Amino acid sequence: TGTVVAGKALLIACERLRERILTRAVRLSGRGAQIDDLSPDGVETSHGCLDFATLLEGGPLAADGRHDGTPRSVSFNVHGFRVAVDTDTGRVKILQSVQAADAGTVMNPAQLRGQVEGGVGQALGAALSEEIVIEEGRVINPQLRNYHVPQIGDLPITEVLFADTYDKLGPFGAKSMSEAPFNPVAPALANAIANACGVRMYSTPMTPDRVWSELQARA
């Protein structure tokens, strides 16, 4: 979301500033000069390069940009797991984890990969172990010893793939990713468990005791 909303606002501001720079360059270059484009040194014209120091002799140039985001830009994520289920204990072991993300133009691959991996880790906690138990409006398991947050050793390596797409609503074609990596994890894991041992889980977390109970009910 930060990349798309803040990035789009920055892009709008930069485009406005570019136009103001070129407008001043036209005024300073004189009649008959052809304005080409901005360069790292200034504005390229048919009379040579008009450097930024000269351009700013008439005072500073500034521009603002604003972007509120749009619900019309939608990202998509799919996840696949390969799992093994211990039918004696109900324990689920993840053997392979892959997520593909449609984020439009990926502005920062390393950062987005980290976002996806973090979302998967968060979702695995919700899918396998994390549960808040509420009775009569009170949380009755407030201790972390009863609320297992995954540690680094609990998480599988997740292979992250990026779809080659473009969204004209975002800066340079980017889409917002935010919490989207979280969404497909639990359903994909439930499907993998069902495929592995024939047990369909309908609630989370899919703890070993719950998987074991479903296995016993099916036996």
Coordinates of C-alpha atoms in Angstrom, one line a residue:
T1 CA 0.0 0.0 0.0
G2 CA 2.8 2.4 0.8
T3 CA 4.5 1.8 -2.5
V4 CA 1.3 2.3 -4.5
V5 CA -0.3 5.2 -2.5
A6 CA 2.9 7.1 -1.6
G7 CA 4.6 6.1 -4.8
K8 CA 1.8 7.3 -6.9
A9 CA 1.7 10.6 -5.0
L10 CA 5.4 11.0 -5.5
L11 CA 5.1 10.2 -9.2
I12 CA 2.4 12.8 -9.7
A13 CA 4.5 15.4 -7.9
C14 CA 7.6 14.5 -10.0
E15 CA 5.6 14.8 -13.2
R16 CA 4.3 18.2 -12.2
L17 CA 7.8 19.4 -11.2
R18 CA 9.1 18.1 -14.6
E19 CA 6.6 20.2 -16.4
R20 CA 7.5 23.3 -14.4
I21 CA 11.2 22.8 -15.1
L22 CA 10.6 22.4 -18.8
T23 CA 8.4 25.5 -18.8
R24 CA 11.1 27.5 -17.3
A25 CA 13.6 26.0 -19.7
V26 CA 11.5 27.2 -22.6
R27 CA 11.5 30.7 -21.3
L28 CA 15.3 30.8 -20.7
S29 CA 16.4 29.1 -23.9
G30 CA 15.1 31.8 -26.2
R31 CA 13.2 31.8 -29.4
G32 CA 13.8 28.8 -31.8
A33 CA 15.3 26.5 -29.2
Q34 CA 14.0 23.0 -29.2
I35 CA 13.5 21.4 -25.8
D36 CA 14.3 17.7 -25.7
D37 CA 14.0 16.4 -22.1
L38 CA 15.5 16.3 -18.7
S39 CA 18.9 14.7 -18.1
P40 CA 21.0 14.3 -15.0
D41 CA 22.8 17.6 -15.8
G42 CA 19.7 19.7 -16.6
V43 CA 17.5 20.2 -19.6
E44 CA 18.8 19.2 -23.0
T45 CA 18.0 21.7 -25.7
S46 CA 19.0 22.3 -29.3
H47 CA 21.3 25.0 -28.0
G48 CA 23.0 22.7 -25.5
C49 CA 22.3 21.7 -22.0
L50 CA 20.7 24.2 -19.7
D51 CA 22.0 23.2 -16.3
F52 CA 20.0 23.2 -13.1
A53 CA 22.0 26.0 -11.5
T54 CA 20.9 28.3 -14.3
L55 CA 17.3 27.0 -14.2
L56 CA 17.1 27.8 -10.5
E57 CA 18.5 31.3 -10.7
G58 CA 14.9 32.5 -11.1
G59 CA 14.0 30.9 -7.7
P60 CA 13.2 27.4 -6.5
L61 CA 10.7 25.1 -8.2
A62 CA 8.4 22.9 -6.3
A63 CA 5.3 20.7 -6.9
D64 CA 2.9 18.7 -4.8
G65 CA 1.3 15.4 -5.5
R66 CA -1.6 13.6 -3.8
H67 CA -3.1 10.1 -4.2
D68 CA -5.8 8.5 -2.1
G69 CA -5.5 5.0 -3.5
T70 CA -8.3 3.1 -5.3
P71 CA -10.2 -0.1 -4.7
R72 CA -10.2 -0.8 -8.4
S73 CA -6.6 -2.0 -8.2
V74 CA -6.6 -5.6 -6.9
S75 CA -3.7 -7.9 -6.3
F76 CA -3.9 -11.7 -6.3
N77 CA -2.0 -14.4 -4.5
V78 CA -2.1 -18.2 -4.8
H79 CA -0.3 -20.7 -2.5
G80 CA 0.7 -24.3 -2.7
F81 CA 1.9 -26.7 0.0
R82 CA 3.2 -30.2 0.0
V83 CA 2.7 -31.7 3.5
A84 CA 3.1 -34.9 5.4
V85 CA 0.6 -35.8 8.2
D86 CA 1.5 -38.1 11.0
T87 CA -1.7 -40.1 11.5
D88 CA -0.6 -41.2 15.0
T89 CA -0.3 -37.7 16.3
G90 CA -2.0 -35.4 13.9
R91 CA 1.1 -33.4 13.4
V92 CA 1.4 -31.6 10.1
K93 CA 4.9 -31.2 8.6
I94 CA 5.3 -28.7 5.7
L95 CA 7.6 -30.2 3.0
Q96 CA 7.3 -27.5 0.4
S97 CA 5.8 -24.0 0.3
V98 CA 5.3 -21.9 -2.8
Q99 CA 3.4 -18.6 -3.3
A100 CA 2.8 -16.7 -6.5
A101 CA 1.9 -13.0 -6.3
D102 CA 0.3 -10.8 -8.8
A103 CA 1.7 -7.4 -7.7
G104 CA 1.9 -5.7 -11.1
T105 CA 5.3 -4.2 -11.8
V106 CA 7.5 -5.2 -8.9
M107 CA 9.3 -2.1 -7.7
N108 CA 11.6 -3.7 -5.2
P109 CA 11.8 -7.5 -5.6
A110 CA 13.7 -8.1 -2.4
Q111 CA 11.3 -6.0 -0.3
L112 CA 8.3 -7.6 -1.8
R113 CA 9.7 -11.1 -1.4
G114 CA 10.2 -10.3 2.3
Q115 CA 6.6 -9.0 2.5
V116 CA 5.3 -12.3 1.1
E117 CA 7.5 -14.4 3.3
G118 CA 6.4 -12.5 6.3
G119 CA 2.7 -12.8 5.4
V120 CA 3.1 -16.5 5.0
G121 CA 4.8 -16.8 8.4
Q122 CA 2.0 -14.8 10.0
A123 CA -0.7 -16.9 8.3
L124 CA 0.9 -20.2 9.2
G125 CA 0.7 -19.1 12.9
A126 CA -3.0 -18.5 12.5
A127 CA -3.5 -21.7 10.5
L128 CA -1.6 -24.1 12.7
S129 CA -1.2 -22.8 16.3
E130 CA -2.5 -19.4 17.2
E131 CA -5.9 -19.2 18.8
I132 CA -7.6 -16.6 21.1
V133 CA -10.2 -18.3 23.3
I134 CA -13.0 -16.0 24.4
E135 CA -15.7 -16.9 27.0
E136 CA -18.3 -14.4 28.1
G137 CA -16.4 -11.6 26.5
R138 CA -13.1 -12.4 28.2
V139 CA -9.9 -13.8 26.8
I140 CA -9.2 -17.0 28.8
N141 CA -5.8 -17.8 27.3
P142 CA -3.8 -14.6 27.7
Q143 CA -0.5 -16.3 28.3
L144 CA 2.0 -16.9 25.5
R145 CA 2.6 -20.4 26.7
N146 CA -0.9 -21.2 25.4
Y147 CA -0.6 -19.1 22.3
H148 CA 2.3 -20.3 20.2
V149 CA 3.7 -17.7 17.8
P150 CA 5.8 -19.4 15.1
Q151 CA 9.6 -19.0 15.6
I152 CA 12.0 -19.0 12.7
G153 CA 12.6 -22.7 13.1
D154 CA 8.9 -23.4 12.7
L155 CA 8.6 -21.8 9.3
P156 CA 9.4 -23.5 6.0
I157 CA 11.3 -21.8 3.3
T158 CA 8.7 -20.3 0.9
E159 CA 9.5 -20.0 -2.8
V160 CA 8.1 -16.7 -4.1
L161 CA 7.1 -16.2 -7.7
F162 CA 6.0 -12.9 -9.3
A163 CA 3.4 -12.8 -12.1
D164 CA 4.4 -10.5 -15.0
T165 CA 1.4 -8.1 -15.0
Y166 CA 0.8 -4.3 -15.2
D167 CA -1.8 -2.1 -13.6
K168 CA -2.1 1.4 -15.1
L169 CA -3.7 2.6 -11.8
G170 CA -0.4 2.2 -9.8
P171 CA 3.0 3.9 -10.2
F172 CA 4.8 2.3 -13.1
G173 CA 2.2 -0.5 -13.1
A174 CA 2.6 -1.6 -9.5
K175 CA -0.2 -3.0 -7.4
S176 CA -0.6 -3.0 -3.6
M177 CA 0.4 -6.1 -1.8
S178 CA 0.0 -5.4 1.9
E179 CA -1.6 -8.4 3.7
A180 CA -2.6 -10.2 0.5
P181 CA 0.0 -13.0 1.0
F182 CA -1.9 -14.0 4.2
N183 CA -5.1 -14.9 2.5
P184 CA -4.5 -18.1 0.5
V185 CA -2.3 -19.9 3.2
A186 CA -4.9 -21.5 5.4
P187 CA -7.1 -22.7 2.6
A188 CA -4.1 -24.1 0.7
L189 CA -2.9 -25.9 3.8
A190 CA -6.4 -27.4 4.5
N191 CA -6.5 -28.6 0.9
A192 CA -3.0 -30.2 1.3
I193 CA -4.0 -31.9 4.5
A194 CA -7.1 -33.3 2.9
N195 CA -5.1 -34.5 -0.1
A196 CA -2.5 -36.1 2.2
C197 CA -4.8 -38.0 4.6
G198 CA -8.3 -37.6 3.5
V199 CA -9.4 -35.4 6.4
R200 CA -11.1 -32.0 5.7
M201 CA -10.4 -29.3 8.3
Y202 CA -13.0 -26.6 8.5
S203 CA -11.6 -24.5 11.4
T204 CA -8.4 -23.0 12.4
P205 CA -5.9 -23.4 14.0
M206 CA -5.4 -26.9 12.5
T207 CA -3.6 -28.2 15.6
P208 CA -2.3 -31.8 15.9
D209 CA -5.1 -32.7 18.4
R210 CA -7.8 -31.4 16.0
V211 CA -6.3 -33.2 13.0
W212 CA -5.9 -36.4 15.1
S213 CA -9.6 -36.1 16.3
E214 CA -10.8 -35.8 12.7
L215 CA -8.6 -38.8 11.8
Q216 CA -10.1 -40.9 14.6
A217 CA -13.6 -39.8 13.5
R218 CA -12.9 -41.0 10.0
A219 CA -11.4 -44.3 11.0

